């Protein structure tokens, strides 16, 4: 039976990412596996460039078995690169750490291959049981009609909403303070604050149950 590993916000924490990927591969033990990353690969942590390289390499090896969604930090970086937003806004949210990891001083100096990769990131992924997204969804809109701003940035009224969406919403964006993924009846928050000293978390899903069958973490 195939397994899906959904992984929370990484924020330049390469060592935790590598350890978690190894744990996932050991857990799968040869079974077919899919990775879904819910965004925020860059900013704040020290190794954003290497994290992007790692994910590009993972995609090269596993093809359609790797889904990398866009987070609000990738969107902020692109806005700074394109001049749609003042660079100081991105810098205030950890962008300077990203530039440092690339050894450059300006957003325009970031390597084209990585910028192209950022531009190509989708906003959501639906596997029929789960709807994977970075921040969450607007409870007042159908899943197929969500605005990009909500998918990337929303907190309320999403976090307190208790009704069923027809899918389990799997997301990150809002760090939990105790390092434990926040599982509700209608959503699952996988941002366990890796860049703030918490673990990096993967939820394990199979093709039978909608809810996760377990969790893996890397400190």
XYZ file of N, CA and C in Angstrom, residues 124-200:
231
model
N -1.911 24.365 -4.092
C -2.636 23.333 -3.351
C -2.482 21.986 -4.038
N -2.850 20.940 -3.300
C -2.819 19.571 -3.831
C -3.962 18.797 -3.195
N -4.768 18.153 -4.030
C -5.945 17.409 -3.575
C -5.765 15.946 -3.960
N -5.725 15.060 -2.960
C -5.549 13.638 -3.279
C -6.862 12.861 -3.166
N -7.974 13.596 -3.034
C -9.271 12.942 -2.947
C -9.768 12.754 -1.532
N -8.852 12.695 -0.589
C -9.197 12.606 0.836
C -8.688 13.817 1.615
N -7.521 14.313 1.195
C -6.907 15.452 1.864
C -6.694 16.591 0.885
N -6.821 17.826 1.401
C -6.523 19.025 0.621
C -5.326 19.678 1.287
N -4.177 19.631 0.597
C -2.923 20.130 1.149
C -2.716 21.569 0.690
N -2.325 22.430 1.612
C -2.180 23.848 1.310
C -1.260 24.451 2.351
N -0.736 25.647 2.076
C 0.183 26.222 3.052
C -0.508 26.722 4.319
N -1.399 27.711 4.176
C -1.949 28.382 5.360
C -3.301 27.837 5.786
N -4.159 27.529 4.824
C -5.504 27.086 5.131
C -6.448 27.511 4.032
N -7.740 27.523 4.339
C -8.750 27.886 3.343
C -9.771 28.823 3.966
N -10.441 29.556 3.101
C -11.545 30.414 3.533
C -12.780 29.536 3.712
N -13.314 29.422 4.938
C -14.456 28.536 5.158
C -15.695 28.914 4.352
N -15.774 30.157 3.885
C -16.943 30.601 3.150
C -16.898 30.327 1.669
N -15.810 29.711 1.185
C -15.651 29.466 -0.245
C -15.420 27.979 -0.512
N -15.917 27.452 -1.636
C -15.605 26.064 -2.005
C -14.100 25.887 -2.210
N -13.629 24.687 -2.012
C -12.195 24.433 -2.148
C -11.686 24.780 -3.539
N -12.513 24.582 -4.551
C -12.066 24.844 -5.921
C -12.101 26.324 -6.273
N -12.588 27.172 -5.357
C -12.710 28.606 -5.660
C -11.942 29.473 -4.666
N -10.917 28.906 -4.046
C -10.144 29.633 -3.041
C -9.252 30.691 -3.682
N -9.109 31.816 -3.007
C -8.198 32.875 -3.457
C -6.778 32.552 -3.015
N -5.813 32.908 -3.852
C -4.409 32.642 -3.535
C -4.003 33.274 -2.209
N -4.489 34.469 -1.935
C -4.133 35.159 -0.686
C -4.532 34.336 0.521
N -5.720 33.729 0.487
C -6.156 32.906 1.612
C -5.322 31.633 1.718
N -5.066 30.979 0.606
C -4.285 29.742 0.633
C -2.892 29.973 1.222
N -2.347 31.167 1.012
C -0.987 31.478 1.455
C -0.924 32.110 2.835
N -1.983 32.825 3.254
C -1.863 33.701 4.423
C -2.908 33.503 5.513
N -4.027 32.877 5.238
C -5.146 32.908 6.184
C -4.801 32.280 7.534
N -5.344 32.868 8.575
C -5.374 32.230 9.896
C -6.840 32.145 10.347
N -7.403 33.262 10.729
C -8.838 33.251 11.035
C -9.637 33.792 9.850
N -10.867 33.283 9.683
C -11.622 32.380 10.565
C -11.323 30.889 10.373
N -10.310 30.572 9.578
C -10.019 29.164 9.286
C -9.685 28.355 10.532
N -8.770 28.851 11.366
C -8.260 28.036 12.472
C -9.346 27.666 13.482
N -10.327 28.522 13.663
C -11.375 28.239 14.648
C -12.620 27.597 14.033
N -12.643 27.461 12.719
C -13.801 26.883 12.036
C -13.863 25.382 12.323
N -15.052 24.874 12.598
C -15.187 23.472 13.006
C -15.957 22.601 12.028
N -16.521 23.190 10.989
C -17.327 22.401 10.057
C -16.452 21.578 9.113
N -17.054 20.584 8.512
C -16.361 19.689 7.595
C -16.182 20.357 6.230
N -15.026 20.156 5.606
C -14.736 20.735 4.294
C -14.903 19.736 3.154
N -15.199 18.496 3.478
C -15.218 17.453 2.459
C -13.854 16.845 2.219
N -12.852 17.451 2.766
C -11.463 16.967 2.776
C -10.859 17.320 4.137
N -9.874 16.578 4.571
C -9.056 17.011 5.701
C -8.090 18.057 5.171
N -8.107 19.250 5.740
C -7.198 20.309 5.295
C -5.868 20.123 6.014
N -4.819 19.866 5.248
C -3.478 19.656 5.806
C -2.654 20.896 5.489
N -2.153 21.558 6.535
C -1.539 22.872 6.345
C -0.395 23.084 7.329
N 0.271 24.248 7.152
C 1.299 24.704 8.080
C 1.010 26.145 8.441
N 2.041 26.997 8.365
C 1.921 28.461 8.443
C 1.818 29.013 9.859
N 1.053 28.377 10.736
C 0.852 28.880 12.093
C 1.576 27.965 13.064
N 2.753 28.372 13.580
C 3.536 27.464 14.423
C 2.798 27.102 15.714
N 2.832 25.828 16.056
C 2.335 25.405 17.363
C 3.476 25.551 18.368
N 3.133 25.764 19.611
C 4.163 26.110 20.593
C 4.755 24.898 21.300
N 4.087 23.747 21.227
C 4.554 22.593 21.998
C 5.222 21.525 21.149
N 5.395 21.786 19.830
C 6.046 20.816 18.967
C 5.188 19.624 18.583
N 3.902 19.668 18.941
C 2.987 18.565 18.636
C 2.037 19.000 17.527
N 1.949 18.260 16.427
C 1.026 18.650 15.352
C -0.400 18.767 15.874
N -1.110 19.769 15.372
C -2.451 20.086 15.849
C -3.475 19.408 14.944
N -4.015 18.280 15.403
C -4.971 17.501 14.624
C -6.378 17.767 15.122
N -7.231 18.264 14.233
C -8.649 18.473 14.524
C -9.462 17.570 13.601
N -10.773 17.589 13.761
C -11.621 16.738 12.924
C -11.584 17.161 11.460
N -11.331 18.458 11.214
C -11.405 18.965 9.832
C -10.085 19.485 9.287
N -9.038 19.537 10.115
C -7.763 20.065 9.643
C -6.608 19.502 10.455
N -5.405 19.638 9.891
C -4.179 19.206 10.555
C -3.097 20.246 10.309
N -2.572 20.828 11.385
C -1.488 21.803 11.295
C -0.161 21.100 11.548
N 0.733 21.147 10.540
C 2.019 20.457 10.619
C 3.190 21.391 10.912
N 2.928 22.684 11.165
C 4.026 23.603 11.477
C 4.353 23.488 12.956
N 5.349 22.666 13.266
C 5.756 22.463 14.655
C 6.985 23.293 15.016
N 7.191 24.395 14.282
C 8.194 25.381 14.663
C 9.632 24.916 14.544
N 9.963 24.239 13.449
C 11.324 23.716 13.286
C 12.376 24.813 13.411
N 12.116 25.983 12.837
C 13.115 27.055 12.834
C 13.198 27.749 14.197
N 12.220 27.504 15.061
C 12.213 28.103 16.396
C 12.666 27.121 17.474
N 13.283 26.008 17.045
C 13.778 25.020 17.989
C 12.908 23.801 18.144
N 11.744 23.787 17.510
C 10.879 22.619 17.548
C 11.285 21.584 16.519
N 10.585 20.466 16.475
C 10.901 19.433 15.487
C 10.313 19.769 14.124
N 10.832 19.132 13.087
C 10.206 19.130 11.770
C 9.348 17.875 11.699
